[in-house]
PDB file of C-alpha atoms in Angstrom:
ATOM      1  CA  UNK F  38      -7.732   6.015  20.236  1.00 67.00           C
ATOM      2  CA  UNK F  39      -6.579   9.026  21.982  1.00 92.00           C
ATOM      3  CA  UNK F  40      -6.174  12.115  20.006  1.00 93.00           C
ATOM      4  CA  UNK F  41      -2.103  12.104  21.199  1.00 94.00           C
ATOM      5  CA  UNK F  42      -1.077   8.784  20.227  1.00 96.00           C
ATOM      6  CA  UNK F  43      -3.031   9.303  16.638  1.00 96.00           C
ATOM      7  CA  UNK F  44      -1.109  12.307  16.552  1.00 97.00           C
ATOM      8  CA  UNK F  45       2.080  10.485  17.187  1.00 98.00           C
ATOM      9  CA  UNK F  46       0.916   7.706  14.676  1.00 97.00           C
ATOM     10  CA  UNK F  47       0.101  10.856  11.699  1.00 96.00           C
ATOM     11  CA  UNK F  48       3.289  12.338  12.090  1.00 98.00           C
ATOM     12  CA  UNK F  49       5.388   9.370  12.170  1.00 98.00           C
ATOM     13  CA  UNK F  50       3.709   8.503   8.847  1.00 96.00           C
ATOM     14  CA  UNK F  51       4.545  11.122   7.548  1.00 95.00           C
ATOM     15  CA  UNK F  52       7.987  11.476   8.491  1.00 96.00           C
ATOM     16  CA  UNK F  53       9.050   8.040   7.816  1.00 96.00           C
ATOM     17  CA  UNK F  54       7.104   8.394   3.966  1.00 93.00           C
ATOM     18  CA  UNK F  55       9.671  11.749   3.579  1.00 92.00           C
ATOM     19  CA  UNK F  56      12.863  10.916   5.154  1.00 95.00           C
ATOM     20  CA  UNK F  57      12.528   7.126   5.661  1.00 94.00           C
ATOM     21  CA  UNK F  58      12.348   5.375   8.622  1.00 96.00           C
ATOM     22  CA  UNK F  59      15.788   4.711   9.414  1.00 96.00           C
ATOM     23  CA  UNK F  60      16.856   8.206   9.075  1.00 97.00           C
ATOM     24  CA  UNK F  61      13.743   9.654  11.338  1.00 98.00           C
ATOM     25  CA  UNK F  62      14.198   9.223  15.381  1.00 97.00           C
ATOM     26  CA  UNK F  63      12.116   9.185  18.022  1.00 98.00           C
ATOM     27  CA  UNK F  64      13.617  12.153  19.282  1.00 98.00           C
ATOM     28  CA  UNK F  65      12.263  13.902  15.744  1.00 98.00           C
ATOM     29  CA  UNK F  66       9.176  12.170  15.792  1.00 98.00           C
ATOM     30  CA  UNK F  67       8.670  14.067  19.332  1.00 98.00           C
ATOM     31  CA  UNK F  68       9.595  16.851  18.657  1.00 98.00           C
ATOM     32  CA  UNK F  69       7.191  17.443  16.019  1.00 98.00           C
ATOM     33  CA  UNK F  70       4.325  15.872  17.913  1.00 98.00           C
ATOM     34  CA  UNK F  71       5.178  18.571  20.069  1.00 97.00           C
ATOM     35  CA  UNK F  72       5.111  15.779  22.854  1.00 97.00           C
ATOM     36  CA  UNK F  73       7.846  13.633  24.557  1.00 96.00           C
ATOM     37  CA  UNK F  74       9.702  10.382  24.088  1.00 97.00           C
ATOM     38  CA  UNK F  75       7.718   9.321  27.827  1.00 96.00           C
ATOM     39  CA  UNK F  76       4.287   9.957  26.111  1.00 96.00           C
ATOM     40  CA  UNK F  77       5.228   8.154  23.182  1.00 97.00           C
ATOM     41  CA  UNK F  78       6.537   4.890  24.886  1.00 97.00           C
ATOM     42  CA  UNK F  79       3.607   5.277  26.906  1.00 96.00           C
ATOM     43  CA  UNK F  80       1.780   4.237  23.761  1.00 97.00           C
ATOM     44  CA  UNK F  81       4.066   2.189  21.407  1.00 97.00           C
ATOM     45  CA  UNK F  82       6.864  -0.218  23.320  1.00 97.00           C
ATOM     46  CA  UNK F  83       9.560   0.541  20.786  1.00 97.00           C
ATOM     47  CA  UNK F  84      10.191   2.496  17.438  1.00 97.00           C
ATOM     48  CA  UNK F  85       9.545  -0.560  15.730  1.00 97.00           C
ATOM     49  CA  UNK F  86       6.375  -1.331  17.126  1.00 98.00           C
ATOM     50  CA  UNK F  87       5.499   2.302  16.157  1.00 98.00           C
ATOM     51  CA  UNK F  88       6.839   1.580  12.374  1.00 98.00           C
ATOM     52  CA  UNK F  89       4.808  -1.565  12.374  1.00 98.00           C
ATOM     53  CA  UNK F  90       1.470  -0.065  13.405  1.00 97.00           C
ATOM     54  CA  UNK F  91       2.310   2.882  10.895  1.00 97.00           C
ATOM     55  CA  UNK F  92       2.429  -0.096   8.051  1.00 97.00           C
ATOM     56  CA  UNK F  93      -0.813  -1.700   9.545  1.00 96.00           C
ATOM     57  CA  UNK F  94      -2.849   1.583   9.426  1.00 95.00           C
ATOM     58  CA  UNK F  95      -1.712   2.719   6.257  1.00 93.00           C
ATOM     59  CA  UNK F  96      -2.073  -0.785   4.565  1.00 94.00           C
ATOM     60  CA  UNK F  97      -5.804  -1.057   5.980  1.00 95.00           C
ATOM     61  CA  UNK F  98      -6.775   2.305   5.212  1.00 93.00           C
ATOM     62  CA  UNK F  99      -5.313   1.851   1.315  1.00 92.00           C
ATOM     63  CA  UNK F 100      -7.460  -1.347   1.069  1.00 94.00           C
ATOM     64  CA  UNK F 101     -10.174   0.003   2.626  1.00 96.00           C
ATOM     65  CA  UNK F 102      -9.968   3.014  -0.179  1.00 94.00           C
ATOM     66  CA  UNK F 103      -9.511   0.632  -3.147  1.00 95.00           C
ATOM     67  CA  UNK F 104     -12.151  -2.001  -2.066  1.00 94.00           C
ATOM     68  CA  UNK F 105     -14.867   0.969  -1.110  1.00 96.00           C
ATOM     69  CA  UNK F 106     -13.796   2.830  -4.984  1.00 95.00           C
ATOM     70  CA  UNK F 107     -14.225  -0.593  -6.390  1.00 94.00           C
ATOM     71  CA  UNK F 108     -17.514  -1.647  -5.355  1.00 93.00           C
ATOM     72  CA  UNK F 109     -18.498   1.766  -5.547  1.00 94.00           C
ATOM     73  CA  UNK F 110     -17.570   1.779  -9.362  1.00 93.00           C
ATOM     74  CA  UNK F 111     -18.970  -1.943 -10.395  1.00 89.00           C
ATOM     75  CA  UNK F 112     -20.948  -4.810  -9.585  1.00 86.00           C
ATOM     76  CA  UNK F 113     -19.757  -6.904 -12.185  1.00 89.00           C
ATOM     77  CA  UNK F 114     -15.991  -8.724 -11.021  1.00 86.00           C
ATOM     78  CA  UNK F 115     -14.894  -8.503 -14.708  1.00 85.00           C
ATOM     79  CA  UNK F 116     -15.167  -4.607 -14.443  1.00 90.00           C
ATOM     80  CA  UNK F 117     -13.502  -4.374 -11.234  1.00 93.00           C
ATOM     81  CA  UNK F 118     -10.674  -6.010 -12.439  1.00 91.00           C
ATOM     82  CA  UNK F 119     -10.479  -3.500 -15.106  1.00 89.00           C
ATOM     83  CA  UNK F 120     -11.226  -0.776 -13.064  1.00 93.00           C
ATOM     84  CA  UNK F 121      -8.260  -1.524 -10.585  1.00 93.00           C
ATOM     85  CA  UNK F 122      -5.663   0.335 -12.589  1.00 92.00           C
ATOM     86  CA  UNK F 123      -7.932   3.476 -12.562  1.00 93.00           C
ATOM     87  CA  UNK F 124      -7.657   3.579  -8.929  1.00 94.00           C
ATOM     88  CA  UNK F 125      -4.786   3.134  -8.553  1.00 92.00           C
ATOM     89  CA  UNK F 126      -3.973   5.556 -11.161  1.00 91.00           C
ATOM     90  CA  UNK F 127      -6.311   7.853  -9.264  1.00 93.00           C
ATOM     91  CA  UNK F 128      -4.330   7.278  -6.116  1.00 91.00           C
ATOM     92  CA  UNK F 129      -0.396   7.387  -7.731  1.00 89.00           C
ATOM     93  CA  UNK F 130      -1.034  10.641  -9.569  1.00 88.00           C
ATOM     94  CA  UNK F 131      -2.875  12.483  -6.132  1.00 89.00           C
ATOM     95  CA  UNK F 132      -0.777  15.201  -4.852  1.00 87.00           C
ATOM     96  CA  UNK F 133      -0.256  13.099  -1.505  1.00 85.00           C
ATOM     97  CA  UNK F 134       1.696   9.446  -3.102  1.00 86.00           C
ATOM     98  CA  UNK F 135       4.834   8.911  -1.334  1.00 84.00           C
ATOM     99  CA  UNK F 136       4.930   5.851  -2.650  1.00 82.00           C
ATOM    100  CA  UNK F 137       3.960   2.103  -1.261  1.00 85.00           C
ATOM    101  CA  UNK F 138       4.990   2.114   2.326  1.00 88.00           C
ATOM    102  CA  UNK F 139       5.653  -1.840   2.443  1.00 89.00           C
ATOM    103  CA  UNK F 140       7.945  -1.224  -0.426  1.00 89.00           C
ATOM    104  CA  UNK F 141       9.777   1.180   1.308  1.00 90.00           C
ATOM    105  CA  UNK F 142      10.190  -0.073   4.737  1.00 94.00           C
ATOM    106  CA  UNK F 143      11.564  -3.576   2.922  1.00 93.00           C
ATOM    107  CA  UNK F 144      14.527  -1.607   1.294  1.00 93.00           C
ATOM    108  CA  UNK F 145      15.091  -0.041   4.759  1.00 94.00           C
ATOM    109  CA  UNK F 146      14.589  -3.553   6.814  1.00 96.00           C
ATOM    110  CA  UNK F 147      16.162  -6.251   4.181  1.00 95.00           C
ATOM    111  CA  UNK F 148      16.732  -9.096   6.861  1.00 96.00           C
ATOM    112  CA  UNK F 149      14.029 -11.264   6.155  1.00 95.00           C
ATOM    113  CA  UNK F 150      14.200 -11.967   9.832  1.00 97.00           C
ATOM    114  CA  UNK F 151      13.040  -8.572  10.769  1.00 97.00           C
ATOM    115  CA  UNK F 152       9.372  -7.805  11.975  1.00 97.00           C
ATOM    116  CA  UNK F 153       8.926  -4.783   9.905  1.00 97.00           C
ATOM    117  CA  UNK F 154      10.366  -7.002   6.747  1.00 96.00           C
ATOM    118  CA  UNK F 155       7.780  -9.922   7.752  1.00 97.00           C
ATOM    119  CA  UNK F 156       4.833  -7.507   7.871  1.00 96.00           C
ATOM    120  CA  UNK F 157       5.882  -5.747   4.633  1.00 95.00           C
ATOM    121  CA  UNK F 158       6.092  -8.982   2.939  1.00 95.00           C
ATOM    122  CA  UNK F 159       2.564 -10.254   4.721  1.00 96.00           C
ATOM    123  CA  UNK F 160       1.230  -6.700   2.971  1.00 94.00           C
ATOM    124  CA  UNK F 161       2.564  -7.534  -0.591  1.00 94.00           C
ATOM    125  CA  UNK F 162       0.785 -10.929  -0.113  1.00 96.00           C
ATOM    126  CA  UNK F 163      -2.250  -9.666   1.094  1.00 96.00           C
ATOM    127  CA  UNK F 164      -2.573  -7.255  -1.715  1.00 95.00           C
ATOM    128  CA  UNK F 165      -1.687 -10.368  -4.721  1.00 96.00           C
ATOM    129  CA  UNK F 166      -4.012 -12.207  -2.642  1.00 97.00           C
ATOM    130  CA  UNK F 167      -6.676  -9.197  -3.186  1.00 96.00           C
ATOM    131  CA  UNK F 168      -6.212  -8.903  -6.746  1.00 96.00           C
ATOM    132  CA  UNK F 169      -6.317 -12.693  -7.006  1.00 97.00           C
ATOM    133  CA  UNK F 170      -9.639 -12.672  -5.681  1.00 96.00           C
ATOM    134  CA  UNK F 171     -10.938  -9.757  -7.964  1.00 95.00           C
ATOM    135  CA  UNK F 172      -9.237 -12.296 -10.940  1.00 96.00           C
ATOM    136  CA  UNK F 173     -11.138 -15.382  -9.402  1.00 96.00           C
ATOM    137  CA  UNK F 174     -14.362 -13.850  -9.370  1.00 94.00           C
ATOM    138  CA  UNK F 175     -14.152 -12.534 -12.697  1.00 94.00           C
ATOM    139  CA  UNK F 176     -13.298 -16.005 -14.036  1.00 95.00           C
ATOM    140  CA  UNK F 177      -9.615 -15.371 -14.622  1.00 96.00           C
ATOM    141  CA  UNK F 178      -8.305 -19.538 -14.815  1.00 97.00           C
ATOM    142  CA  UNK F 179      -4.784 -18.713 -13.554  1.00 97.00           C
ATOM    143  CA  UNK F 180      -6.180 -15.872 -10.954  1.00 97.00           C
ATOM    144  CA  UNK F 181      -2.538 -16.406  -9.430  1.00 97.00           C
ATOM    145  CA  UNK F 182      -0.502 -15.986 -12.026  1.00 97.00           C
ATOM    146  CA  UNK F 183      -2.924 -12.323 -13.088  1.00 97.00           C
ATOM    147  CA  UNK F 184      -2.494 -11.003  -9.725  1.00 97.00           C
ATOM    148  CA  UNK F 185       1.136 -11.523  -9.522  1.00 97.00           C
ATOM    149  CA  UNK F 186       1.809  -9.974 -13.581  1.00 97.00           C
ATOM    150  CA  UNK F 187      -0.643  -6.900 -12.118  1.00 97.00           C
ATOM    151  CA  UNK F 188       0.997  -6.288  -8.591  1.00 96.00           C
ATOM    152  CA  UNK F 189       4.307  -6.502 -10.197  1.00 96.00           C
ATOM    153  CA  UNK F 190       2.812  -3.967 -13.006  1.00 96.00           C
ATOM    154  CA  UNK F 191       0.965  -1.703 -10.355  1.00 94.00           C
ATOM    155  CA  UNK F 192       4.536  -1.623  -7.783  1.00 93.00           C
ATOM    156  CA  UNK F 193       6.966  -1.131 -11.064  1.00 93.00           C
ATOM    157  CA  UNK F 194       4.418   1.676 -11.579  1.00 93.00           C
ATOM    158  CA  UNK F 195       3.915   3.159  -7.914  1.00 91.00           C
ATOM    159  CA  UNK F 196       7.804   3.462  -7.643  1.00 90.00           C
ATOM    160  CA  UNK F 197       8.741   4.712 -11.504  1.00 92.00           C
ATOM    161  CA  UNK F 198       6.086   7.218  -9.893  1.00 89.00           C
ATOM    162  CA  UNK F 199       7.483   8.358  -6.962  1.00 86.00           C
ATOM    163  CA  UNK F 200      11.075   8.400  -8.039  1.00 87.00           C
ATOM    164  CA  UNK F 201       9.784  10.852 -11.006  1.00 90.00           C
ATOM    165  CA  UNK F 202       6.279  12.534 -10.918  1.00 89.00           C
ATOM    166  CA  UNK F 203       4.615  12.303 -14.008  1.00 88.00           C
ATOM    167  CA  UNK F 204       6.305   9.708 -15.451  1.00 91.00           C
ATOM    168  CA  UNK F 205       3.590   8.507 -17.386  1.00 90.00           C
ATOM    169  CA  UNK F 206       4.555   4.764 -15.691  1.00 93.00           C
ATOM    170  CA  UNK F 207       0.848   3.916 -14.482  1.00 91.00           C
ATOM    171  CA  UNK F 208      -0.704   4.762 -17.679  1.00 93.00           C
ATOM    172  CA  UNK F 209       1.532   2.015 -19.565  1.00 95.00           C
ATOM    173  CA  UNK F 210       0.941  -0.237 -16.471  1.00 95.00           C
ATOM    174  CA  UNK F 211      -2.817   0.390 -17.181  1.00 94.00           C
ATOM    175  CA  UNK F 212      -2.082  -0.285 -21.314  1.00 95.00           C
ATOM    176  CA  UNK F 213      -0.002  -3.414 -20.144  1.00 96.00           C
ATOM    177  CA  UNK F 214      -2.724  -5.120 -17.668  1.00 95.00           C
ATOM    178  CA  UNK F 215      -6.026  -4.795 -20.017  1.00 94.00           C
ATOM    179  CA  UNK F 216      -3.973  -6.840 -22.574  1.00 96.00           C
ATOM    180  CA  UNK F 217      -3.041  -9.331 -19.745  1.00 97.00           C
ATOM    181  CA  UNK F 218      -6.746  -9.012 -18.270  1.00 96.00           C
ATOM    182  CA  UNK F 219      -8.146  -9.314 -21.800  1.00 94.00           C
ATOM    183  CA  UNK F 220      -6.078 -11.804 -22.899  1.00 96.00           C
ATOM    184  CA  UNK F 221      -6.223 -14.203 -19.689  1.00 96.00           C
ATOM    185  CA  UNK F 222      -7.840 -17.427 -20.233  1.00 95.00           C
ATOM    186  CA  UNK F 223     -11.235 -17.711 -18.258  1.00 94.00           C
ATOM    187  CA  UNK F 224     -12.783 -20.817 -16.353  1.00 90.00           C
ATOM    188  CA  UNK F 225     -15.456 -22.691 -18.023  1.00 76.00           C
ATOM    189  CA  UNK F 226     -18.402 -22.451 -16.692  1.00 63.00           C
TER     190      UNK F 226
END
């Protein structure tokens, strides 16, 4: 990847995490790159297909994070179910949250219809479907039903979080999913 369009593709992150997407325009996004609006249609066709690589890379390179700190922390699935919450506890409380991106750019792109909405709502699967298999392999019966009690836990948390630093939100969501963890009936083996 050339070191312009990744430069394009960091500040556009981080302008659309800050002042949202809708209200940041190309001709901002430029302007900070210290490039022009040429150079970056040269590498994304539209603003949205810049937004929707924005959400791919920052998806991946969460899940990437998580999945690396969680085999990195545990061998054992039931302990890297447990150990989810720290991370992401870890990762809500560093100086750098802005929040969960596919949350965001939903609110901002509400017509289910839209490309940006589709992908957001791919990236909310994908991460139930990520927990789900964490839940499966640590012999959670209703790995399903876990994953979708802990996403909603962990995105009720992320956003308490980024609407008020501090607000001590993840550390009841961790309280909240080792009694649903705990208490979740396990396959027979």
């Amino acid at each position: 990847m050339s070191a312009l369009r990744e430069k394009i593709l960091h500040v556009a992150t981080d302008l659309f995490q800050t002042r949202g997407i809708n209200s940041t325009g190309v001709d901002t996004i430029v302007a900070v790159a210290g490039t022009t609006k040429m150079t970056l249609y040269k590498y994304f066709k539209s603003k949205e297909d810049l937004i929707l690589e924005v959400l791919q890379k920052g998806h991946q390179d969460f899940q990437t994070w998580l999945n690396d700190n969680l085999n990195r922390s545990s061998k054992q699935p039931a302990e890297k179910i447990q150990k989810l919450f720290d991370f992401v506890e870890e990762w809500v409380t560093s100086p750098d949250f802005r929040g969960m991106a596919f949350i965001k750019a939903s609110a901002e792109f509400p017509n289910e219809e839209s490309a940006v909405h589709k992908l957001s709502a791919d990236h909310s699967k994908e991460f139930r479907n990520y927990i789900a298999g964490l839940a499966t392999e640590a012999g959670i019966a209703d790995a399903d039903g876990l994953s979708l009690q802990l996403s909603l836990l962990i995105e009720g948390a992320m956003q308490a979080e980024q609407m008020k630093r501090g607000s001590g939100a993840v550390k009841y969501a961790k309280k909240a999913a080792k009694i649903l963890i705990d208490t979740a009936p396990k396959t027979r083996k």
